[in-house]
Amino acid sequence: MVINYPNGEKFQKATSAQPSLTKKVNYGNRGMSLEQEINKTNQYYRERGIAVIHKKPIPIQIVNVDYPKRSAAVIKEAYFRQASTTDYNGVYKSHYLDFEAKETKNKTSFPLNNFHEHQIDHMKACQQQGGICFTIIKFSLTQEIYLVPAEIIFEYWDRRFKERKSIPKSIIQEAGYFINYKIQPLIPYLNIVDHLISQRQK
Amino acid sequence: MVINYPNGEKFQKATSAQPSLTKKVNYGNRGMSLEQEINKTNQYYRERGIAVIHKKPIPIQIVNVDYPKRSAAVIKEAYFRQASTTDYNGVYKSHYLDFEAKETKNKTSFPLNNFHEHQIDHMKACQQQGGICFTIIKFSLTQEIYLVPAEIIFEYWDRRFKERKSIPKSIIQEAGYFINYKIQPLIPYLNIVDHLISQRQK
């Protein structure tokens, strides 16, 4: 039986098991989706004037709207549309940032079918304009988070019909950047963006 | 009686009136909203790899979704939310662009109540991060379009309770940039952004 909180989030049963001492895992964010974690992180960055990054709203095709008197308009019929861009973008230290956030339950690789073609095309176009593009990948079973520069994604994406349809985790560990959960902000990905910026300037 | 084309656009009755020779007005875009014109312009820029600018989807609060078998999910109840950002953003020549598009039927000024406080706050935050922020204002009665740098908007916005609640058109003409309608693209606003960029580099 699944019990949900009133807000719809899954209820996580508290256990009395001792946390393992060998693995450093932040339990504070348990039950949060990667999207929620990144939204919280972006809010932190915005409130402190560090960066202005927002998640884009879900694109919706509205078919029918009701305008009742004395109350808000109600959308009565609408459909989800496929996004033509990535989920997040914004500005940081004069740089344009553009990224996706993806979670996988896989243990040894990241399946490329997590992307739509137009998301990849969008990242390629942004990169060409001088934007900084990447994907934040979370291996949810181990709560490991990596920032993977878009070039790595493109490399595997472009060969996906010839070779494998996923990026090995070992490559992500090697060519990507591990992000340690922190408290403030939860996912300090801009530290890694700083590194990417300094590499560009070389 | 209003007749609409099958695509929902208003039917514009053709008239045999001679176009005035003294005013150079492009009649090709009549009946298009400023939003449609800018979307077309951005599509032109994207398709040619000139810039990657998108309009953000309308933010919606989804309350109830139906998942019928063998067909797409239908949103049955949803509400419009207020956007926390501007409508357009993207990347051009490594620069982050962020802007609003506003139409007015006023003849002599642009009323500041066309903006929400959070749109202004968002533009201020983006500008502080080194983004290029502006508003494209259309005086719809005369089909005149201006790019107005965000600083002009801020100046009048911050004094709106002490002084006037609108920006005089004369100021927009002086401190803003008139954009001539073209065919390709319809509203070549990036020419003016080029000018803003060159001014920054001085």
CSV table of C-alpha atoms in Angstrom, one decimal:
chain,number,residue,atom,x,y,z
A,1,MET,CA,0.0,0.0,0.0
A,2,VAL,CA,1.3,3.4,-0.9
A,3,ILE,CA,0.5,6.3,1.5
A,4,ASN,CA,0.9,9.8,0.1
A,5,TYR,CA,1.3,13.1,1.9
A,6,PRO,CA,-1.5,15.6,1.3
A,7,ASN,CA,0.7,17.3,-1.2
A,8,GLY,CA,0.9,14.1,-3.3
A,9,GLU,CA,4.5,13.3,-2.4
A,10,LYS,CA,5.2,9.7,-1.5
A,11,PHE,CA,5.3,8.9,2.2
A,12,GLN,CA,8.8,7.6,3.2
A,13,LYS,CA,8.6,5.3,6.1
A,14,ALA,CA,11.1,6.1,8.8
A,15,THR,CA,13.3,3.2,9.7
A,16,SER,CA,15.4,2.7,12.8
A,17,ALA,CA,18.2,1.2,10.8
A,18,GLN,CA,21.6,2.7,11.6
A,19,PRO,CA,22.9,4.9,8.8
A,20,SER,CA,26.0,3.3,7.3
A,21,LEU,CA,29.2,5.0,8.4
A,22,THR,CA,31.2,4.1,5.3
A,23,LYS,CA,29.0,6.1,2.8
A,24,LYS,CA,28.5,9.8,3.1
A,25,VAL,CA,25.0,10.3,2.0
A,26,ASN,CA,22.9,13.4,2.7
A,27,TYR,CA,19.6,12.1,3.9
A,28,GLY,CA,18.0,15.5,4.1
A,29,ASN,CA,16.8,15.5,0.6
A,30,ARG,CA,15.3,12.1,0.5
A,31,GLY,CA,12.1,11.9,-1.4
A,32,MET,CA,12.8,15.1,-3.4
A,33,SER,CA,13.0,14.7,-7.1
A,34,LEU,CA,16.0,16.1,-9.0
A,35,GLU,CA,13.7,18.8,-10.4
A,36,GLN,CA,12.7,19.9,-6.9
A,37,GLU,CA,16.3,19.9,-5.8
A,38,ILE,CA,17.4,22.0,-8.7
A,39,ASN,CA,14.5,24.4,-8.3
A,40,LYS,CA,15.5,24.9,-4.6
A,41,THR,CA,19.1,25.4,-5.7
A,42,ASN,CA,18.1,28.0,-8.4
A,43,GLN,CA,16.0,29.8,-5.8
A,44,TYR,CA,19.0,30.0,-3.5
A,45,TYR,CA,21.1,31.4,-6.3
A,46,ARG,CA,18.4,33.9,-7.3
A,47,GLU,CA,17.7,35.2,-3.8
A,48,ARG,CA,21.4,35.9,-3.3
A,49,GLY,CA,21.9,37.6,-6.6
A,50,ILE,CA,24.3,34.9,-7.7
A,51,ALA,CA,22.6,33.8,-10.9
A,52,VAL,CA,19.2,34.1,-12.6
A,53,ILE,CA,18.2,30.6,-13.7
A,54,HIS,CA,14.6,29.4,-14.1
A,55,LYS,CA,12.8,26.3,-15.0
A,56,LYS,CA,10.6,26.8,-18.1
A,57,PRO,CA,6.9,26.1,-17.7
A,58,ILE,CA,5.5,22.9,-19.3
A,59,PRO,CA,4.2,23.8,-22.8
A,60,ILE,CA,0.5,23.2,-23.0
A,61,GLN,CA,-2.0,23.4,-25.9
A,62,ILE,CA,-5.1,25.1,-24.5
A,63,VAL,CA,-8.3,24.1,-26.3
A,64,ASN,CA,-11.1,25.2,-24.0
A,65,VAL,CA,-11.3,27.9,-21.3
A,66,ASP,CA,-14.2,28.8,-19.1
A,67,TYR,CA,-14.5,32.4,-17.8
A,68,PRO,CA,-16.9,32.2,-14.8
A,69,LYS,CA,-18.1,35.5,-13.5
A,70,ARG,CA,-16.2,36.8,-10.4
A,71,SER,CA,-13.6,34.0,-10.4
A,72,ALA,CA,-10.5,33.0,-12.2
A,73,ALA,CA,-10.5,31.5,-15.7
A,74,VAL,CA,-10.6,27.7,-15.7
A,75,ILE,CA,-8.8,25.7,-18.4
A,76,LYS,CA,-11.3,22.9,-19.2
A,77,GLU,CA,-9.4,21.1,-21.9
A,78,ALA,CA,-5.7,21.2,-22.7
A,79,TYR,CA,-3.0,18.9,-23.9
A,80,PHE,CA,0.7,18.4,-23.1
A,81,ARG,CA,3.0,19.5,-25.9
A,82,GLN,CA,6.5,18.4,-26.5
A,83,ALA,CA,9.0,21.1,-25.3
A,84,SER,CA,11.2,22.4,-28.1
A,85,THR,CA,14.0,23.4,-25.7
A,86,THR,CA,15.6,22.2,-22.5
A,87,ASP,CA,14.1,22.7,-19.1
A,88,TYR,CA,16.4,25.3,-17.6
A,89,ASN,CA,18.1,28.4,-18.8
A,90,GLY,CA,19.4,31.8,-17.5
A,91,VAL,CA,22.3,34.0,-17.0
A,92,TYR,CA,25.4,33.8,-14.7
A,93,LYS,CA,28.4,36.1,-14.8
A,94,SER,CA,27.4,37.3,-18.3
A,95,HIS,CA,27.2,33.7,-19.6
A,96,TYR,CA,24.1,32.1,-21.0
A,97,LEU,CA,23.5,28.7,-19.3
A,98,ASP,CA,21.2,26.1,-20.7
A,99,PHE,CA,20.6,22.6,-19.3
A,100,GLU,CA,18.5,19.6,-18.8
A,101,ALA,CA,18.1,17.6,-15.5
A,102,LYS,CA,17.7,13.8,-15.9
A,103,GLU,CA,17.3,11.0,-13.4
A,104,THR,CA,17.9,7.4,-14.0
A,105,LYS,CA,17.5,4.2,-12.0
A,106,ASN,CA,20.2,2.5,-14.1
A,107,LYS,CA,23.3,1.6,-12.2
A,108,THR,CA,26.0,1.4,-14.9
A,109,SER,CA,25.0,3.7,-17.6
A,110,PHE,CA,22.7,6.6,-18.7
A,111,PRO,CA,20.3,5.7,-21.4
A,112,LEU,CA,20.2,8.2,-24.3
A,113,ASN,CA,16.5,7.7,-24.8
A,114,ASN,CA,16.1,10.1,-21.9
A,115,PHE,CA,16.6,12.8,-24.5
A,116,HIS,CA,14.5,14.0,-27.3
A,117,GLU,CA,16.2,14.9,-30.6
A,118,HIS,CA,15.0,18.6,-30.4
A,119,GLN,CA,16.6,18.9,-26.9
A,120,ILE,CA,19.9,17.9,-28.3
A,121,ASP,CA,19.5,20.1,-31.3
A,122,HIS,CA,18.6,23.0,-29.0
A,123,MET,CA,21.7,22.5,-26.9
A,124,LYS,CA,23.9,22.3,-30.1
A,125,ALA,CA,22.4,25.6,-31.3
A,126,CYS,CA,22.9,27.3,-28.0
A,127,GLN,CA,26.5,26.0,-27.7
A,128,GLN,CA,27.2,27.4,-31.2
A,129,GLN,CA,26.0,30.8,-30.0
A,130,GLY,CA,28.5,30.7,-27.1
A,131,GLY,CA,26.2,29.4,-24.4
A,132,ILE,CA,27.3,26.9,-21.7
A,133,CYS,CA,25.2,23.8,-22.1
A,134,PHE,CA,25.2,20.6,-20.0
A,135,THR,CA,23.0,18.0,-18.3
A,136,ILE,CA,22.7,17.3,-14.6
A,137,ILE,CA,22.4,13.5,-14.3
A,138,LYS,CA,21.3,11.8,-11.1
A,139,PHE,CA,21.7,8.1,-10.5
A,140,SER,CA,18.8,7.9,-8.1
A,141,LEU,CA,19.6,4.6,-6.6
A,142,THR,CA,22.9,5.8,-5.2
A,143,GLN,CA,21.9,9.5,-5.0
A,144,GLU,CA,24.9,10.5,-7.1
A,145,ILE,CA,24.8,13.6,-9.2
A,146,TYR,CA,27.0,14.6,-12.1
A,147,LEU,CA,27.3,17.6,-14.3
A,148,VAL,CA,28.0,16.3,-17.8
A,149,PRO,CA,29.1,18.9,-20.4
A,150,ALA,CA,27.0,18.9,-23.6
A,151,GLU,CA,29.9,17.8,-25.8
A,152,ILE,CA,30.0,14.4,-24.1
A,153,ILE,CA,26.3,14.0,-24.6
A,154,PHE,CA,26.6,15.0,-28.3
A,155,GLU,CA,29.5,12.6,-28.8
A,156,TYR,CA,27.4,9.6,-27.7
A,157,TRP,CA,24.2,10.9,-29.1
A,158,ASP,CA,25.6,11.2,-32.6
A,159,ARG,CA,26.9,7.6,-32.5
A,160,ARG,CA,23.9,6.1,-30.9
A,161,PHE,CA,22.7,4.1,-34.0
A,162,LYS,CA,26.2,2.8,-34.7
A,163,GLU,CA,27.4,2.0,-31.2
A,164,ARG,CA,25.7,1.9,-27.8
A,165,LYS,CA,22.5,3.7,-26.9
A,166,SER,CA,23.7,4.8,-23.5
A,167,ILE,CA,26.7,6.6,-21.9
A,168,PRO,CA,28.6,4.4,-19.6
A,169,LYS,CA,28.7,5.6,-16.0
A,170,SER,CA,32.5,5.3,-16.1
A,171,ILE,CA,32.6,7.9,-18.8
A,172,ILE,CA,30.3,10.2,-16.9
A,173,GLN,CA,32.6,9.8,-13.9
A,174,GLU,CA,35.7,10.5,-16.0
A,175,ALA,CA,34.5,13.3,-18.3
A,176,GLY,CA,31.7,14.7,-16.1
A,177,TYR,CA,31.9,16.3,-12.7
A,178,PHE,CA,30.6,14.8,-9.5
A,179,ILE,CA,28.5,17.2,-7.4
A,180,ASN,CA,28.4,16.7,-3.7
A,181,TYR,CA,25.1,17.5,-2.0
A,182,LYS,CA,25.4,20.5,0.2
A,183,ILE,CA,22.9,22.3,2.4
A,184,GLN,CA,23.0,25.7,0.9
A,185,PRO,CA,22.6,25.4,-2.0
A,186,LEU,CA,21.6,21.8,-2.3
A,187,ILE,CA,23.3,21.1,-5.6
A,188,PRO,CA,26.1,23.6,-6.0
A,189,TYR,CA,26.5,23.2,-9.8
A,190,LEU,CA,27.7,26.7,-10.4
A,191,ASN,CA,31.1,25.8,-8.8
A,192,ILE,CA,31.5,23.5,-11.8
A,193,VAL,CA,30.3,26.1,-14.2
A,194,ASP,CA,33.0,28.4,-12.8
A,195,HIS,CA,35.5,25.7,-13.8
A,196,LEU,CA,34.0,25.4,-17.3
A,197,ILE,CA,34.2,29.2,-17.7
A,198,SER,CA,37.9,29.2,-16.6
A,199,GLN,CA,38.7,26.4,-19.0
A,200,ARG,CA,37.2,28.5,-21.9
A,201,GLN,CA,39.3,31.5,-21.1
A,202,LYS,CA,42.5,29.5,-21.4
B,1,MET,CA,-19.7,40.5,-38.5
B,2,VAL,CA,-16.3,39.0,-38.0
B,3,ILE,CA,-15.1,36.3,-40.4
B,4,ASN,CA,-12.1,34.2,-39.4
B,5,TYR,CA,-9.8,32.1,-41.5
B,6,PRO,CA,-9.8,28.4,-40.7
B,7,ASN,CA,-6.6,28.9,-38.7
B,8,GLY,CA,-8.5,31.3,-36.4
B,9,GLU,CA,-6.8,34.4,-37.7
B,10,LYS,CA,-9.0,37.4,-38.4
B,11,PHE,CA,-10.0,37.8,-42.0
B,12,GLN,CA,-8.9,41.2,-43.3
B,13,LYS,CA,-11.1,42.5,-46.0
B,14,ALA,CA,-9.1,43.7,-49.0
B,15,THR,CA,-9.7,47.3,-49.9
B,16,SER,CA,-9.1,49.0,-53.1
B,17,ALA,CA,-7.9,52.1,-51.4
B,18,GLN,CA,-4.6,53.5,-52.7
B,19,PRO,CA,-1.8,53.1,-50.2
B,20,SER,CA,-0.5,56.4,-49.1
B,21,LEU,CA,2.7,57.4,-50.7
B,22,THR,CA,3.9,59.6,-48.0
B,23,LYS,CA,4.1,57.0,-45.2
B,24,LYS,CA,6.2,53.9,-45.6
B,25,VAL,CA,4.1,51.2,-43.9
B,26,ASN,CA,4.5,47.5,-44.4
B,27,TYR,CA,1.0,46.1,-44.8
B,28,GLY,CA,2.1,42.5,-45.0
B,29,ASN,CA,1.9,41.9,-41.3
B,30,ARG,CA,-1.5,43.5,-40.7
B,31,GLY,CA,-3.6,41.6,-38.3
B,32,MET,CA,-0.6,39.8,-36.7
B,33,SER,CA,-0.1,40.4,-33.0
B,34,LEU,CA,3.3,41.6,-31.9
B,35,GLU,CA,3.8,38.2,-30.3
B,36,GLN,CA,3.2,36.5,-33.6
B,37,GLU,CA,5.6,38.9,-35.3
B,38,ILE,CA,8.4,38.3,-32.8
B,39,ASN,CA,7.8,34.5,-32.9
B,40,LYS,CA,8.2,34.6,-36.7
B,41,THR,CA,11.3,36.8,-36.3
B,42,ASN,CA,12.9,34.4,-33.7
B,43,GLN,CA,12.1,31.4,-36.0
B,44,TYR,CA,14.0,33.2,-38.8
B,45,TYR,CA,17.0,33.8,-36.5
B,46,ARG,CA,17.0,30.2,-35.2
B,47,GLU,CA,16.7,28.6,-38.6
B,48,ARG,CA,19.7,30.5,-39.9
B,49,GLY,CA,21.8,29.9,-36.8
B,50,ILE,CA,21.8,33.6,-36.0
B,51,ALA,CA,20.4,33.4,-32.5
B,52,VAL,CA,18.5,31.0,-30.2
B,53,ILE,CA,15.6,32.9,-28.7
B,54,HIS,CA,12.4,31.3,-27.6
B,55,LYS,CA,9.1,32.5,-26.1
B,56,LYS,CA,8.5,30.8,-22.8
B,57,PRO,CA,5.3,28.8,-22.4
B,58,ILE,CA,2.5,30.3,-20.4
B,59,PRO,CA,2.8,29.0,-16.8
B,60,ILE,CA,-0.2,26.9,-15.8
B,61,GLN,CA,-1.2,25.3,-12.5
B,62,ILE,CA,-2.6,21.8,-13.4
B,63,VAL,CA,-5.2,20.5,-11.0
B,64,ASN,CA,-6.8,17.5,-12.8
B,65,VAL,CA,-5.6,15.3,-15.6
B,66,ASP,CA,-7.4,12.5,-17.3
B,67,TYR,CA,-5.4,9.6,-18.7
B,68,PRO,CA,-7.8,7.9,-21.2
B,69,LYS,CA,-6.6,4.5,-22.6
B,70,ARG,CA,-5.0,4.6,-26.0
B,71,SER,CA,-5.1,8.4,-26.3
B,72,ALA,CA,-3.2,11.4,-25.0
B,73,ALA,CA,-3.6,12.7,-21.5
B,74,VAL,CA,-6.2,15.4,-21.2
B,75,ILE,CA,-5.9,18.3,-18.7
B,76,LYS,CA,-9.4,18.7,-17.3
B,77,GLU,CA,-8.8,21.5,-14.8
B,78,ALA,CA,-6.0,24.0,-14.8
B,79,TYR,CA,-5.5,27.7,-14.0
B,80,PHE,CA,-3.3,30.5,-15.4
B,81,ARG,CA,-0.5,31.5,-13.1
B,82,GLN,CA,1.4,34.8,-13.2
B,83,ALA,CA,4.8,34.4,-14.9
B,84,SER,CA,7.8,35.1,-12.7
B,85,THR,CA,10.0,36.1,-15.6
B,86,THR,CA,9.7,37.9,-18.9
B,87,ASP,CA,8.4,36.2,-22.1
B,88,TYR,CA,11.5,35.9,-24.2
B,89,ASN,CA,15.1,34.8,-23.5
B,90,GLY,CA,18.0,33.2,-25.2
B,91,VAL,CA,21.5,33.5,-26.5
B,92,TYR,CA,23.1,35.6,-29.2
B,93,LYS,CA,26.8,36.0,-29.9
B,94,SER,CA,27.6,34.7,-26.4
B,95,HIS,CA,25.2,37.3,-24.8
B,96,TYR,CA,22.2,36.5,-22.8
B,97,LEU,CA,19.1,38.3,-24.0
B,98,ASP,CA,16.0,38.8,-22.0
B,99,PHE,CA,13.0,40.8,-23.1
B,100,GLU,CA,9.3,41.5,-23.0
B,101,ALA,CA,7.1,42.5,-25.9
B,102,LYS,CA,4.2,44.9,-25.2
B,103,GLU,CA,1.6,46.5,-27.4
B,104,THR,CA,-0.3,49.7,-26.6
B,105,LYS,CA,-3.2,51.5,-28.3
B,106,ASN,CA,-2.0,54.7,-26.6
B,107,LYS,CA,-0.8,57.4,-29.0
B,108,THR,CA,1.4,59.6,-26.8
B,109,SER,CA,2.8,57.4,-24.1
B,110,PHE,CA,3.4,53.8,-22.9
B,111,PRO,CA,1.5,53.1,-19.7
B,112,LEU,CA,3.7,51.4,-17.1
B,113,ASN,CA,0.9,49.2,-15.8
B,114,ASN,CA,1.7,47.0,-18.8
B,115,PHE,CA,4.4,45.6,-16.6
B,116,HIS,CA,4.2,43.5,-13.5
B,117,GLU,CA,6.6,44.2,-10.7
B,118,HIS,CA,8.3,40.8,-10.9
B,119,GLN,CA,9.0,41.3,-14.6
B,120,ILE,CA,10.9,44.5,-13.8
B,121,ASP,CA,12.6,42.7,-10.9
B,122,HIS,CA,13.6,39.9,-13.2
B,123,MET,CA,15.0,42.2,-15.8
B,124,LYS,CA,17.0,44.1,-13.1
B,125,ALA,CA,18.4,40.8,-11.8
B,126,CYS,CA,19.3,39.7,-15.4
B,127,GLN,CA,20.9,43.0,-16.2
B,128,GLN,CA,23.0,42.7,-13.0
B,129,GLN,CA,24.3,39.3,-14.2
B,130,GLY,CA,25.4,40.9,-17.4
B,131,GLY,CA,22.4,40.1,-19.5
B,132,ILE,CA,21.1,42.4,-22.2
B,133,CYS,CA,17.5,43.3,-21.3
B,134,PHE,CA,15.0,45.4,-23.1
B,135,THR,CA,11.3,45.7,-24.1
B,136,ILE,CA,10.0,45.8,-27.6
B,137,ILE,CA,7.1,48.3,-27.6
B,138,LYS,CA,4.6,48.5,-30.4
B,139,PHE,CA,2.2,51.5,-30.8
B,140,SER,CA,-0.4,49.4,-32.6
B,141,LEU,CA,-2.4,52.3,-34.1
B,142,THR,CA,0.5,53.6,-36.1
B,143,GLN,CA,2.3,50.2,-36.3
B,144,GLU,CA,5.5,51.7,-34.9
B,145,ILE,CA,7.9,49.5,-33.1
B,146,TYR,CA,10.7,50.5,-30.7
B,147,LEU,CA,13.4,48.6,-28.8
B,148,VAL,CA,13.6,50.3,-25.4
B,149,PRO,CA,16.7,49.4,-23.3
B,150,ALA,CA,15.7,48.2,-19.8
B,151,GLU,CA,17.4,51.2,-18.1
B,152,ILE,CA,14.9,53.6,-19.5
B,153,ILE,CA,12.1,51.3,-18.3
B,154,PHE,CA,13.7,51.1,-14.8
B,155,GLU,CA,14.1,54.9,-14.6
B,156,TYR,CA,10.4,55.5,-15.2
B,157,TRP,CA,9.2,52.5,-13.2
B,158,ASP,CA,11.1,53.5,-10.1
B,159,ARG,CA,9.6,57.0,-10.2
B,160,ARG,CA,6.1,55.9,-11.1
B,161,PHE,CA,4.5,56.8,-7.7
B,162,LYS,CA,6.2,60.2,-7.5
B,163,GLU,CA,5.8,61.3,-11.1
B,164,ARG,CA,4.0,60.0,-14.1
B,165,LYS,CA,2.8,56.4,-14.6
B,166,SER,CA,3.8,56.2,-18.2
B,167,ILE,CA,6.8,56.7,-20.5
B,168,PRO,CA,6.2,59.6,-22.9
B,169,LYS,CA,6.5,58.5,-26.5
B,170,SER,CA,8.9,61.3,-27.1
B,171,ILE,CA,11.3,59.7,-24.6
B,172,ILE,CA,10.9,56.3,-26.3
B,173,GLN,CA,11.7,57.9,-29.6
B,174,GLU,CA,14.7,59.6,-28.2
B,175,ALA,CA,16.2,57.0,-25.9
B,176,GLY,CA,14.8,53.9,-27.7
B,177,TYR,CA,15.4,52.6,-31.2
B,178,PHE,CA,12.9,52.6,-33.9
B,179,ILE,CA,12.7,49.3,-35.8
B,180,ASN,CA,11.6,49.3,-39.4
B,181,TYR,CA,9.5,46.3,-40.4
B,182,LYS,CA,11.3,44.2,-42.9
B,183,ILE,CA,10.4,41.0,-44.8
B,184,GLN,CA,13.1,38.8,-43.5
B,185,PRO,CA,13.1,38.9,-40.6
B,186,LEU,CA,9.9,40.8,-39.9
B,187,ILE,CA,11.3,42.8,-36.9
B,188,PRO,CA,15.1,42.9,-37.2
B,189,TYR,CA,15.7,43.7,-33.5
B,190,LEU,CA,19.1,42.0,-33.4
B,191,ASN,CA,20.6,44.9,-35.5
B,192,ILE,CA,19.9,47.1,-32.5
B,193,VAL,CA,21.2,44.5,-30.1
B,194,ASP,CA,24.5,44.6,-32.1
B,195,HIS,CA,24.6,48.4,-31.5
B,196,LEU,CA,24.0,47.8,-27.7
B,197,ILE,CA,26.8,45.3,-27.6
B,198,SER,CA,29.2,47.6,-29.4
B,199,GLN,CA,28.3,50.4,-26.9
B,200,ARG,CA,29.1,48.0,-24.0
B,201,GLN,CA,32.5,47.2,-25.4
B,202,LYS,CA,33.5,50.9,-25.4
